[in-house]
Amino acid sequence: MMDKSEQPRFRIVEGTSPALEFECPANGNVTAAKGAFLAKAPAISVTPSQAFEGFDTYHNKSDEAEILYLSPSSTGSLLAFDMQLHQKGLILSQASLFATTDDAGISLLLDLNLEGIDGPYRLYQAQNDGVIVAFMSGDLFPLTLEADDCLQVDARALAAMEVSIAFELEQLDNGQYVASLTGPGRVWLQSMPTQ
């Protein structure tokens, strides 16, 4: 595990389609959504991720940090999470998981095929240290739920939430899937769900 002083440095370049400037750690890896590649140093190789379907692994073969540029293929916002500030962990949808360092400890939490939603509906849990960058399609809506506050949201709009949020997936009479969220904790929603 890296010390705080060894955490990779990154910068989000805001715009209609934001970009991520990332210092890939020496001999380290960054995993990012397929199609996110914008530019990289020659010492960084790219291969399909063995751990995550729909992701690529960028491996820095150098003994020094090397630069990597990533950008989503649609408009929205990038939001970086320093996992040292979220020690209890985060839950992210596959649609919002954009890039991560290996030490973030990502594991599959939920994998469902839901009628009317393209592809599988997956949620990942992140624990440990490291950096996670989420992509929120459209506008970003951060919310804080107090203890016992409950909110139903379009399941596709759920981008990320703290693990303290209780989560239940259900289908309404009109066929739409909603996530019933109960606080306490923080939730991040996206206004233009991509799934």
Short mmCIF file of N, CA and C in Angstrom, two decimals:
data_model
loop_
_atom_site.label_atom_id
_atom_site.label_comp_id
_atom_site.label_asym_id
_atom_site.label_seq_id
_atom_site.Cartn_x
_atom_site.Cartn_y
_atom_site.Cartn_z
N MET A 1 0.84 -1.19 0.00
CA MET A 1 0.00 0.00 0.00
C MET A 1 0.88 1.25 0.00
N MET A 2 0.46 2.27 -0.75
CA MET A 2 1.25 3.50 -0.83
C MET A 2 1.06 4.35 0.40
N ASP A 3 2.11 5.08 0.73
CA ASP A 3 1.99 6.13 1.74
C ASP A 3 1.24 7.30 1.10
N LYS A 4 0.70 8.18 1.93
CA LYS A 4 -0.01 9.35 1.40
C LYS A 4 0.91 10.15 0.48
N SER A 5 2.23 10.23 0.85
CA SER A 5 3.17 10.99 0.04
C SER A 5 3.36 10.37 -1.34
N GLU A 6 3.04 9.07 -1.48
CA GLU A 6 3.22 8.38 -2.75
C GLU A 6 1.92 8.30 -3.57
N GLN A 7 0.84 8.89 -3.06
CA GLN A 7 -0.42 8.86 -3.80
C GLN A 7 -0.22 9.48 -5.18
N PRO A 8 -0.78 8.87 -6.22
CA PRO A 8 -0.63 9.44 -7.56
C PRO A 8 -1.27 10.82 -7.64
N ARG A 9 -0.63 11.70 -8.39
CA ARG A 9 -1.18 13.04 -8.56
C ARG A 9 -2.05 13.06 -9.81
N PHE A 10 -3.13 13.83 -9.73
CA PHE A 10 -4.04 13.92 -10.86
C PHE A 10 -4.66 15.31 -10.88
N ARG A 11 -5.21 15.64 -12.05
CA ARG A 11 -5.89 16.93 -12.21
C ARG A 11 -7.05 16.70 -13.16
N ILE A 12 -8.22 17.22 -12.79
CA ILE A 12 -9.38 17.14 -13.66
C ILE A 12 -9.47 18.44 -14.44
N VAL A 13 -9.48 18.34 -15.76
CA VAL A 13 -9.61 19.50 -16.63
C VAL A 13 -11.08 19.61 -17.00
N GLU A 14 -11.75 20.62 -16.43
CA GLU A 14 -13.20 20.78 -16.63
C GLU A 14 -13.50 21.25 -18.06
N GLY A 15 -14.68 20.93 -18.52
CA GLY A 15 -15.15 21.33 -19.84
C GLY A 15 -16.39 20.56 -20.19
N THR A 16 -16.92 20.76 -21.40
CA THR A 16 -18.11 20.04 -21.84
C THR A 16 -17.87 18.54 -21.75
N SER A 17 -16.69 18.13 -22.20
CA SER A 17 -16.25 16.75 -22.01
C SER A 17 -14.95 16.82 -21.23
N PRO A 18 -14.98 16.60 -19.91
CA PRO A 18 -13.79 16.80 -19.08
C PRO A 18 -12.71 15.77 -19.38
N ALA A 19 -11.51 16.06 -18.95
CA ALA A 19 -10.38 15.15 -19.12
C ALA A 19 -9.69 14.95 -17.78
N LEU A 20 -9.01 13.83 -17.66
CA LEU A 20 -8.27 13.50 -16.45
C LEU A 20 -6.80 13.41 -16.81
N GLU A 21 -5.99 14.25 -16.17
CA GLU A 21 -4.53 14.18 -16.32
C GLU A 21 -4.03 13.42 -15.09
N PHE A 22 -3.37 12.30 -15.31
CA PHE A 22 -3.05 11.39 -14.22
C PHE A 22 -1.57 11.02 -14.29
N GLU A 23 -0.89 11.07 -13.16
CA GLU A 23 0.47 10.57 -13.08
C GLU A 23 0.40 9.10 -12.70
N CYS A 24 0.61 8.25 -13.68
CA CYS A 24 0.57 6.80 -13.43
C CYS A 24 1.80 6.45 -12.60
N PRO A 25 1.64 5.82 -11.42
CA PRO A 25 2.77 5.55 -10.53
C PRO A 25 3.84 4.69 -11.20
N ALA A 26 5.09 4.84 -10.76
CA ALA A 26 6.19 4.02 -11.26
C ALA A 26 5.84 2.55 -11.09
N ASN A 27 5.97 1.78 -12.16
CA ASN A 27 5.66 0.34 -12.17
C ASN A 27 4.26 0.04 -11.65
N GLY A 28 3.35 1.00 -11.79
CA GLY A 28 1.99 0.83 -11.29
C GLY A 28 0.96 0.74 -12.39
N ASN A 29 -0.27 0.50 -11.98
CA ASN A 29 -1.38 0.34 -12.92
C ASN A 29 -2.49 1.33 -12.62
N VAL A 30 -3.19 1.71 -13.68
CA VAL A 30 -4.44 2.44 -13.58
C VAL A 30 -5.43 1.68 -14.45
N THR A 31 -6.62 1.42 -13.93
CA THR A 31 -7.66 0.76 -14.71
C THR A 31 -8.69 1.81 -15.08
N ALA A 32 -9.11 1.83 -16.35
CA ALA A 32 -10.05 2.85 -16.82
C ALA A 32 -11.04 2.25 -17.81
N ALA A 33 -12.18 2.90 -17.93
CA ALA A 33 -13.23 2.46 -18.85
C ALA A 33 -12.70 2.39 -20.28
N LYS A 34 -13.12 1.37 -21.02
CA LYS A 34 -12.74 1.27 -22.44
C LYS A 34 -13.18 2.54 -23.16
N GLY A 35 -12.36 3.00 -24.08
CA GLY A 35 -12.70 4.19 -24.84
C GLY A 35 -12.30 5.48 -24.15
N ALA A 36 -11.70 5.39 -22.95
CA ALA A 36 -11.32 6.59 -22.20
C ALA A 36 -9.97 7.15 -22.63
N PHE A 37 -9.16 6.37 -23.36
CA PHE A 37 -7.81 6.78 -23.71
C PHE A 37 -7.81 8.06 -24.55
N LEU A 38 -6.96 9.01 -24.14
CA LEU A 38 -6.77 10.26 -24.87
C LEU A 38 -5.31 10.39 -25.30
N ALA A 39 -4.37 10.24 -24.35
CA ALA A 39 -2.93 10.31 -24.65
C ALA A 39 -2.18 9.66 -23.50
N LYS A 40 -0.93 9.23 -23.78
CA LYS A 40 -0.12 8.60 -22.75
C LYS A 40 1.35 8.72 -23.09
N ALA A 41 2.19 8.54 -22.06
CA ALA A 41 3.63 8.45 -22.27
C ALA A 41 3.92 7.09 -22.92
N PRO A 42 4.97 6.98 -23.77
CA PRO A 42 5.29 5.70 -24.43
C PRO A 42 5.56 4.55 -23.47
N ALA A 43 6.00 4.83 -22.24
CA ALA A 43 6.32 3.76 -21.27
C ALA A 43 5.07 3.08 -20.72
N ILE A 44 3.88 3.60 -21.01
CA ILE A 44 2.64 3.02 -20.50
C ILE A 44 2.03 2.11 -21.55
N SER A 45 1.83 0.84 -21.18
CA SER A 45 1.19 -0.11 -22.09
C SER A 45 -0.30 -0.20 -21.77
N VAL A 46 -1.10 -0.66 -22.74
CA VAL A 46 -2.55 -0.77 -22.55
C VAL A 46 -2.99 -2.19 -22.93
N THR A 47 -3.69 -2.85 -22.01
CA THR A 47 -4.23 -4.18 -22.28
C THR A 47 -5.65 -4.26 -21.70
N PRO A 48 -6.49 -5.14 -22.24
CA PRO A 48 -7.82 -5.31 -21.64
C PRO A 48 -7.68 -5.76 -20.18
N SER A 49 -8.50 -5.23 -19.32
CA SER A 49 -8.45 -5.59 -17.89
C SER A 49 -8.87 -7.04 -17.71
N GLN A 50 -8.11 -7.77 -16.90
CA GLN A 50 -8.45 -9.15 -16.57
C GLN A 50 -9.50 -9.20 -15.47
N ALA A 51 -9.61 -8.13 -14.69
CA ALA A 51 -10.50 -8.12 -13.54
C ALA A 51 -11.88 -7.52 -13.83
N PHE A 52 -11.96 -6.57 -14.79
CA PHE A 52 -13.21 -5.84 -15.02
C PHE A 52 -13.57 -5.83 -16.50
N GLU A 53 -14.71 -6.41 -16.82
CA GLU A 53 -15.22 -6.39 -18.19
C GLU A 53 -15.53 -4.95 -18.59
N GLY A 54 -15.10 -4.55 -19.78
CA GLY A 54 -15.37 -3.20 -20.27
C GLY A 54 -14.35 -2.17 -19.81
N PHE A 55 -13.21 -2.63 -19.26
CA PHE A 55 -12.16 -1.74 -18.78
C PHE A 55 -10.81 -2.14 -19.38
N ASP A 56 -9.89 -1.19 -19.43
CA ASP A 56 -8.52 -1.44 -19.85
C ASP A 56 -7.59 -1.16 -18.68
N THR A 57 -6.44 -1.85 -18.69
CA THR A 57 -5.41 -1.60 -17.69
C THR A 57 -4.23 -0.89 -18.35
N TYR A 58 -3.81 0.21 -17.75
CA TYR A 58 -2.66 0.98 -18.21
C TYR A 58 -1.52 0.67 -17.25
N HIS A 59 -0.45 0.05 -17.75
CA HIS A 59 0.68 -0.33 -16.90
C HIS A 59 1.88 0.53 -17.23
N ASN A 60 2.40 1.19 -16.21
CA ASN A 60 3.59 2.02 -16.37
C ASN A 60 4.82 1.14 -16.17
N LYS A 61 5.57 0.90 -17.25
CA LYS A 61 6.75 0.04 -17.19
C LYS A 61 7.99 0.79 -16.72
N SER A 62 7.87 2.08 -16.47
CA SER A 62 8.99 2.92 -16.07
C SER A 62 9.19 2.91 -14.56
N ASP A 63 10.39 3.25 -14.12
CA ASP A 63 10.68 3.39 -12.69
C ASP A 63 10.34 4.79 -12.20
N GLU A 64 9.73 5.59 -13.06
CA GLU A 64 9.29 6.93 -12.68
C GLU A 64 7.82 7.09 -13.04
N ALA A 65 7.14 8.01 -12.38
CA ALA A 65 5.74 8.30 -12.71
C ALA A 65 5.68 8.81 -14.15
N GLU A 66 4.67 8.39 -14.88
CA GLU A 66 4.48 8.81 -16.29
C GLU A 66 3.08 9.36 -16.47
N ILE A 67 2.91 10.24 -17.44
CA ILE A 67 1.63 10.94 -17.62
C ILE A 67 0.65 10.13 -18.48
N LEU A 68 -0.61 10.20 -18.09
CA LEU A 68 -1.70 9.51 -18.79
C LEU A 68 -2.88 10.47 -18.84
N TYR A 69 -3.50 10.61 -20.02
CA TYR A 69 -4.67 11.46 -20.18
C TYR A 69 -5.87 10.59 -20.56
N LEU A 70 -6.96 10.75 -19.84
CA LEU A 70 -8.19 9.99 -20.09
C LEU A 70 -9.35 10.97 -20.22
N SER A 71 -10.34 10.60 -21.04
CA SER A 71 -11.51 11.46 -21.20
C SER A 71 -12.73 10.60 -21.51
N PRO A 72 -13.88 10.91 -20.90
CA PRO A 72 -15.10 10.15 -21.22
C PRO A 72 -15.57 10.47 -22.63
N SER A 73 -16.40 9.60 -23.18
CA SER A 73 -16.87 9.78 -24.55
C SER A 73 -18.17 10.57 -24.64
N SER A 74 -18.65 11.08 -23.51
CA SER A 74 -19.86 11.91 -23.53
C SER A 74 -19.72 13.05 -22.53
N THR A 75 -20.68 13.97 -22.54
CA THR A 75 -20.60 15.13 -21.65
C THR A 75 -21.01 14.75 -20.24
N GLY A 76 -20.40 15.43 -19.29
CA GLY A 76 -20.71 15.16 -17.89
C GLY A 76 -19.64 15.73 -16.99
N SER A 77 -19.48 15.12 -15.82
CA SER A 77 -18.52 15.59 -14.82
C SER A 77 -17.67 14.42 -14.33
N LEU A 78 -16.41 14.72 -14.08
CA LEU A 78 -15.53 13.76 -13.42
C LEU A 78 -15.41 14.17 -11.96
N LEU A 79 -15.44 13.19 -11.08
CA LEU A 79 -15.33 13.45 -9.65
C LEU A 79 -14.33 12.46 -9.07
N ALA A 80 -13.29 12.96 -8.41
CA ALA A 80 -12.25 12.10 -7.85
C ALA A 80 -12.51 11.86 -6.37
N PHE A 81 -12.33 10.61 -5.96
CA PHE A 81 -12.46 10.23 -4.56
C PHE A 81 -11.10 9.73 -4.07
N ASP A 82 -10.53 10.41 -3.07
CA ASP A 82 -9.34 9.93 -2.39
C ASP A 82 -9.84 8.96 -1.33
N MET A 83 -9.57 7.68 -1.50
CA MET A 83 -10.15 6.67 -0.62
C MET A 83 -9.63 6.78 0.82
N GLN A 84 -8.54 7.51 1.04
CA GLN A 84 -8.10 7.72 2.41
C GLN A 84 -9.11 8.59 3.17
N LEU A 85 -9.95 9.32 2.43
CA LEU A 85 -10.99 10.14 3.05
C LEU A 85 -12.32 9.40 3.16
N HIS A 86 -12.38 8.21 2.58
CA HIS A 86 -13.61 7.39 2.60
C HIS A 86 -13.24 6.00 3.12
N GLN A 87 -12.70 5.95 4.32
CA GLN A 87 -12.17 4.70 4.87
C GLN A 87 -13.21 3.59 5.00
N LYS A 88 -14.48 3.94 5.15
CA LYS A 88 -15.51 2.89 5.25
C LYS A 88 -15.84 2.32 3.87
N GLY A 89 -15.49 3.04 2.82
CA GLY A 89 -15.70 2.56 1.46
C GLY A 89 -16.79 3.30 0.72
N LEU A 90 -16.85 3.04 -0.58
CA LEU A 90 -17.85 3.61 -1.48
C LEU A 90 -18.45 2.52 -2.34
N ILE A 91 -19.66 2.76 -2.80
CA ILE A 91 -20.31 1.88 -3.78
C ILE A 91 -20.53 2.71 -5.04
N LEU A 92 -20.12 2.16 -6.20
CA LEU A 92 -20.23 2.88 -7.47
C LEU A 92 -20.90 1.99 -8.51
N SER A 93 -21.68 2.61 -9.39
CA SER A 93 -22.26 1.84 -10.49
C SER A 93 -21.20 1.64 -11.56
N GLN A 94 -21.33 0.58 -12.34
CA GLN A 94 -20.38 0.35 -13.43
C GLN A 94 -20.40 1.52 -14.40
N ALA A 95 -21.58 2.10 -14.62
CA ALA A 95 -21.69 3.21 -15.57
C ALA A 95 -20.91 4.43 -15.11
N SER A 96 -20.70 4.58 -13.81
CA SER A 96 -19.98 5.76 -13.32
C SER A 96 -18.51 5.47 -12.97
N LEU A 97 -18.13 4.21 -12.81
CA LEU A 97 -16.74 3.89 -12.49
C LEU A 97 -15.90 4.18 -13.73
N PHE A 98 -15.04 5.19 -13.63
CA PHE A 98 -14.27 5.65 -14.79
C PHE A 98 -12.81 5.23 -14.73
N ALA A 99 -12.15 5.43 -13.60
CA ALA A 99 -10.74 5.07 -13.47
C ALA A 99 -10.42 4.79 -12.01
N THR A 100 -9.44 3.91 -11.79
CA THR A 100 -9.06 3.56 -10.42
C THR A 100 -7.62 3.08 -10.37
N THR A 101 -6.98 3.33 -9.25
CA THR A 101 -5.67 2.73 -9.01
C THR A 101 -5.90 1.36 -8.37
N ASP A 102 -4.90 0.48 -8.50
CA ASP A 102 -5.05 -0.89 -8.01
C ASP A 102 -5.32 -0.98 -6.52
N ASP A 103 -4.78 -0.04 -5.74
CA ASP A 103 -4.89 -0.14 -4.29
C ASP A 103 -6.24 0.32 -3.75
N ALA A 104 -7.20 0.64 -4.63
CA ALA A 104 -8.53 1.05 -4.18
C ALA A 104 -9.37 -0.15 -3.73
N GLY A 105 -8.97 -1.36 -4.07
CA GLY A 105 -9.67 -2.56 -3.61
C GLY A 105 -11.10 -2.66 -4.13
N ILE A 106 -11.27 -2.69 -5.45
CA ILE A 106 -12.60 -2.76 -6.07
C ILE A 106 -13.08 -4.21 -6.13
N SER A 107 -14.33 -4.45 -5.70
CA SER A 107 -14.92 -5.78 -5.81
C SER A 107 -16.37 -5.66 -6.28
N LEU A 108 -16.83 -6.67 -7.02
CA LEU A 108 -18.19 -6.70 -7.54
C LEU A 108 -19.16 -6.96 -6.40
N LEU A 109 -20.15 -6.08 -6.24
CA LEU A 109 -21.13 -6.20 -5.16
C LEU A 109 -22.47 -6.73 -5.66
N LEU A 110 -22.88 -6.31 -6.86
CA LEU A 110 -24.19 -6.67 -7.41
C LEU A 110 -24.06 -6.80 -8.92
N ASP A 111 -24.62 -7.87 -9.51
CA ASP A 111 -24.57 -8.10 -10.95
C ASP A 111 -25.92 -8.68 -11.38
N LEU A 112 -26.78 -7.83 -11.97
CA LEU A 112 -28.13 -8.26 -12.35
C LEU A 112 -28.42 -7.92 -13.80
N ASN A 113 -29.25 -8.72 -14.45
CA ASN A 113 -29.79 -8.37 -15.76
C ASN A 113 -31.21 -7.89 -15.53
N LEU A 114 -31.46 -6.62 -15.80
CA LEU A 114 -32.77 -6.03 -15.57
C LEU A 114 -33.42 -5.68 -16.90
N GLU A 115 -34.66 -6.10 -17.06
CA GLU A 115 -35.40 -5.82 -18.28
C GLU A 115 -35.51 -4.31 -18.49
N GLY A 116 -35.17 -3.86 -19.71
CA GLY A 116 -35.27 -2.44 -20.03
C GLY A 116 -34.00 -1.64 -19.75
N ILE A 117 -32.99 -2.28 -19.16
CA ILE A 117 -31.71 -1.62 -18.92
C ILE A 117 -30.66 -2.32 -19.77
N ASP A 118 -29.97 -1.55 -20.63
CA ASP A 118 -28.96 -2.13 -21.51
C ASP A 118 -27.80 -2.70 -20.70
N GLY A 119 -27.45 -3.94 -20.99
CA GLY A 119 -26.32 -4.57 -20.33
C GLY A 119 -26.64 -4.90 -18.88
N PRO A 120 -25.68 -5.52 -18.19
CA PRO A 120 -25.91 -5.85 -16.79
C PRO A 120 -25.91 -4.61 -15.91
N TYR A 121 -26.66 -4.67 -14.83
CA TYR A 121 -26.67 -3.60 -13.82
C TYR A 121 -25.69 -4.04 -12.75
N ARG A 122 -24.54 -3.36 -12.69
CA ARG A 122 -23.49 -3.76 -11.75
C ARG A 122 -23.17 -2.64 -10.78
N LEU A 123 -22.95 -3.03 -9.54
CA LEU A 123 -22.45 -2.12 -8.52
C LEU A 123 -21.15 -2.69 -7.98
N TYR A 124 -20.16 -1.81 -7.79
CA TYR A 124 -18.87 -2.19 -7.25
C TYR A 124 -18.66 -1.54 -5.90
N GLN A 125 -17.95 -2.23 -5.02
CA GLN A 125 -17.58 -1.65 -3.73
C GLN A 125 -16.09 -1.39 -3.74
N ALA A 126 -15.71 -0.19 -3.30
CA ALA A 126 -14.30 0.19 -3.22
C ALA A 126 -13.93 0.36 -1.76
N GLN A 127 -12.82 -0.23 -1.38
CA GLN A 127 -12.31 -0.10 -0.01
C GLN A 127 -10.80 0.07 -0.09
N ASN A 128 -10.17 0.33 1.00
CA ASN A 128 -8.72 0.53 1.10
C ASN A 128 -8.35 1.95 0.71
N ASP A 129 -7.12 2.12 0.22
CA ASP A 129 -6.60 3.43 -0.15
C ASP A 129 -6.74 3.61 -1.65
N GLY A 130 -5.99 4.55 -2.20
CA GLY A 130 -5.99 4.74 -3.64
C GLY A 130 -6.93 5.85 -4.07
N VAL A 131 -7.09 5.93 -5.38
CA VAL A 131 -7.90 6.98 -6.00
C VAL A 131 -8.92 6.33 -6.92
N ILE A 132 -10.15 6.82 -6.84
CA ILE A 132 -11.20 6.41 -7.78
C ILE A 132 -11.73 7.67 -8.43
N VAL A 133 -11.90 7.61 -9.76
CA VAL A 133 -12.51 8.72 -10.47
C VAL A 133 -13.81 8.22 -11.06
N ALA A 134 -14.89 8.93 -10.75
CA ALA A 134 -16.22 8.56 -11.25
C ALA A 134 -16.62 9.55 -12.34
N PHE A 135 -17.37 9.06 -13.31
CA PHE A 135 -17.92 9.91 -14.35
C PHE A 135 -19.43 9.99 -14.16
N MET A 136 -19.94 11.20 -14.03
CA MET A 136 -21.37 11.42 -13.88
C MET A 136 -21.87 11.99 -15.20
N SER A 137 -22.73 11.26 -15.89
CA SER A 137 -23.25 11.69 -17.18
C SER A 137 -24.28 12.80 -16.98
N GLY A 138 -24.12 13.89 -17.74
CA GLY A 138 -25.00 15.04 -17.56
C GLY A 138 -24.54 15.85 -16.37
N ASP A 139 -25.47 16.28 -15.54
CA ASP A 139 -25.13 17.06 -14.35
C ASP A 139 -24.99 16.16 -13.14
N LEU A 140 -24.20 16.61 -12.19
CA LEU A 140 -23.94 15.89 -10.95
C LEU A 140 -24.82 16.45 -9.85
N PHE A 141 -25.49 15.56 -9.11
CA PHE A 141 -26.33 15.96 -7.99
C PHE A 141 -25.87 15.24 -6.72
N PRO A 142 -25.05 15.90 -5.88
CA PRO A 142 -24.68 15.29 -4.60
C PRO A 142 -25.76 15.56 -3.56
N LEU A 143 -26.12 14.54 -2.80
CA LEU A 143 -27.15 14.66 -1.76
C LEU A 143 -26.62 14.07 -0.46
N THR A 144 -27.11 14.59 0.65
CA THR A 144 -26.80 14.01 1.95
C THR A 144 -28.10 13.56 2.59
N LEU A 145 -28.17 12.30 2.96
CA LEU A 145 -29.33 11.75 3.65
C LEU A 145 -29.01 11.62 5.14
N GLU A 146 -29.87 12.16 5.96
CA GLU A 146 -29.71 12.02 7.41
C GLU A 146 -30.18 10.62 7.82
N ALA A 147 -29.95 10.23 9.06
CA ALA A 147 -30.37 8.92 9.56
C ALA A 147 -31.86 8.73 9.33
N ASP A 148 -32.22 7.60 8.73
CA ASP A 148 -33.61 7.20 8.45
C ASP A 148 -34.28 7.99 7.33
N ASP A 149 -33.61 8.99 6.72
CA ASP A 149 -34.15 9.63 5.52
C ASP A 149 -34.19 8.58 4.42
N CYS A 150 -35.27 8.54 3.64
CA CYS A 150 -35.39 7.58 2.54
C CYS A 150 -35.71 8.33 1.26
N LEU A 151 -35.09 7.90 0.18
CA LEU A 151 -35.28 8.53 -1.12
C LEU A 151 -35.27 7.44 -2.18
N GLN A 152 -36.23 7.50 -3.12
CA GLN A 152 -36.23 6.58 -4.25
C GLN A 152 -35.67 7.32 -5.46
N VAL A 153 -34.69 6.71 -6.13
CA VAL A 153 -34.09 7.34 -7.30
C VAL A 153 -34.10 6.35 -8.45
N ASP A 154 -34.11 6.86 -9.67
CA ASP A 154 -33.97 6.02 -10.86
C ASP A 154 -32.69 5.21 -10.67
N ALA A 155 -32.79 3.89 -10.75
CA ALA A 155 -31.62 3.04 -10.50
C ALA A 155 -30.45 3.39 -11.41
N ARG A 156 -30.74 3.84 -12.64
CA ARG A 156 -29.68 4.19 -13.58
C ARG A 156 -29.01 5.52 -13.22
N ALA A 157 -29.70 6.36 -12.44
CA ALA A 157 -29.15 7.66 -12.06
C ALA A 157 -28.20 7.56 -10.88
N LEU A 158 -28.23 6.44 -10.17
CA LEU A 158 -27.35 6.26 -9.02
C LEU A 158 -25.92 6.08 -9.52
N ALA A 159 -25.05 7.02 -9.19
CA ALA A 159 -23.65 6.95 -9.62
C ALA A 159 -22.76 6.40 -8.51
N ALA A 160 -22.92 6.94 -7.29
CA ALA A 160 -22.08 6.50 -6.18
C ALA A 160 -22.80 6.80 -4.87
N MET A 161 -22.40 6.06 -3.83
CA MET A 161 -22.94 6.31 -2.49
C MET A 161 -21.98 5.76 -1.45
N GLU A 162 -22.05 6.31 -0.26
CA GLU A 162 -21.25 5.78 0.83
C GLU A 162 -21.85 4.46 1.29
N VAL A 163 -21.01 3.58 1.84
CA VAL A 163 -21.49 2.25 2.24
C VAL A 163 -22.46 2.31 3.42
N SER A 164 -22.56 3.44 4.09
CA SER A 164 -23.51 3.58 5.20
C SER A 164 -24.96 3.68 4.71
N ILE A 165 -25.16 3.90 3.41
CA ILE A 165 -26.51 3.99 2.83
C ILE A 165 -27.08 2.59 2.64
N ALA A 166 -28.27 2.35 3.16
CA ALA A 166 -28.98 1.08 2.92
C ALA A 166 -29.62 1.17 1.53
N PHE A 167 -29.52 0.08 0.76
CA PHE A 167 -29.91 0.08 -0.65
C PHE A 167 -30.84 -1.08 -0.93
N GLU A 168 -31.95 -0.78 -1.64
CA GLU A 168 -32.87 -1.84 -2.06
C GLU A 168 -33.35 -1.51 -3.46
N LEU A 169 -33.26 -2.47 -4.36
CA LEU A 169 -33.67 -2.27 -5.74
C LEU A 169 -35.08 -2.83 -5.91
N GLU A 170 -35.97 -2.05 -6.54
CA GLU A 170 -37.32 -2.55 -6.79
C GLU A 170 -37.85 -2.03 -8.11
N GLN A 171 -38.87 -2.72 -8.63
CA GLN A 171 -39.47 -2.33 -9.90
C GLN A 171 -40.85 -1.75 -9.64
N LEU A 172 -41.10 -0.57 -10.22
CA LEU A 172 -42.41 0.07 -10.08
C LEU A 172 -43.41 -0.57 -11.03
N ASP A 173 -44.68 -0.24 -10.86
CA ASP A 173 -45.73 -0.80 -11.72
C ASP A 173 -45.54 -0.45 -13.20
N ASN A 174 -44.87 0.69 -13.47
CA ASN A 174 -44.64 1.09 -14.86
C ASN A 174 -43.41 0.42 -15.47
N GLY A 175 -42.75 -0.47 -14.70
CA GLY A 175 -41.58 -1.20 -15.20
C GLY A 175 -40.25 -0.55 -14.87
N GLN A 176 -40.26 0.68 -14.40
CA GLN A 176 -39.02 1.38 -14.08
C GLN A 176 -38.41 0.82 -12.79
N TYR A 177 -37.08 0.73 -12.78
CA TYR A 177 -36.38 0.27 -11.59
C TYR A 177 -35.94 1.48 -10.77
N VAL A 178 -36.19 1.40 -9.48
CA VAL A 178 -35.77 2.46 -8.57
C VAL A 178 -34.89 1.85 -7.47
N ALA A 179 -33.98 2.68 -7.00
CA ALA A 179 -33.16 2.30 -5.85
C ALA A 179 -33.72 3.05 -4.66
N SER A 180 -34.15 2.32 -3.65
CA SER A 180 -34.61 2.93 -2.41
C SER A 180 -33.40 3.07 -1.50
N LEU A 181 -33.05 4.30 -1.17
CA LEU A 181 -31.85 4.60 -0.39
C LEU A 181 -32.26 5.14 0.97
N THR A 182 -31.65 4.60 2.03
CA THR A 182 -31.94 5.06 3.38
C THR A 182 -30.64 5.49 4.04
N GLY A 183 -30.65 6.70 4.61
CA GLY A 183 -29.47 7.28 5.24
C GLY A 183 -29.17 6.68 6.59
N PRO A 184 -28.04 7.10 7.16
CA PRO A 184 -27.28 8.30 6.83
C PRO A 184 -26.18 8.06 5.80
N GLY A 185 -25.81 9.15 5.11
CA GLY A 185 -24.68 9.08 4.19
C GLY A 185 -24.86 9.98 2.99
N ARG A 186 -23.84 10.00 2.14
CA ARG A 186 -23.84 10.83 0.94
C ARG A 186 -24.13 9.98 -0.29
N VAL A 187 -24.81 10.59 -1.25
CA VAL A 187 -25.20 9.95 -2.51
C VAL A 187 -24.85 10.90 -3.64
N TRP A 188 -24.39 10.36 -4.76
CA TRP A 188 -24.10 11.17 -5.95
C TRP A 188 -24.94 10.62 -7.10
N LEU A 189 -25.78 11.49 -7.69
CA LEU A 189 -26.66 11.09 -8.79
C LEU A 189 -26.19 11.76 -10.08
N GLN A 190 -26.50 11.12 -11.21
CA GLN A 190 -26.20 11.69 -12.53
C GLN A 190 -27.53 11.95 -13.24
N SER A 191 -27.60 13.08 -13.94
CA SER A 191 -28.88 13.49 -14.55
C SER A 191 -29.17 12.80 -15.88
N MET A 192 -28.16 12.23 -16.54
CA MET A 192 -28.37 11.59 -17.84
C MET A 192 -27.83 10.16 -17.78
N PRO A 193 -28.59 9.26 -17.14
CA PRO A 193 -28.11 7.88 -16.99
C PRO A 193 -27.73 7.26 -18.33
N THR A 194 -26.62 6.53 -18.34
CA THR A 194 -26.13 5.96 -19.59
C THR A 194 -26.52 4.50 -19.79
N GLN A 195 -27.00 3.80 -18.79
CA GLN A 195 -27.36 2.38 -18.95
C GLN A 195 -28.73 2.26 -19.55
#
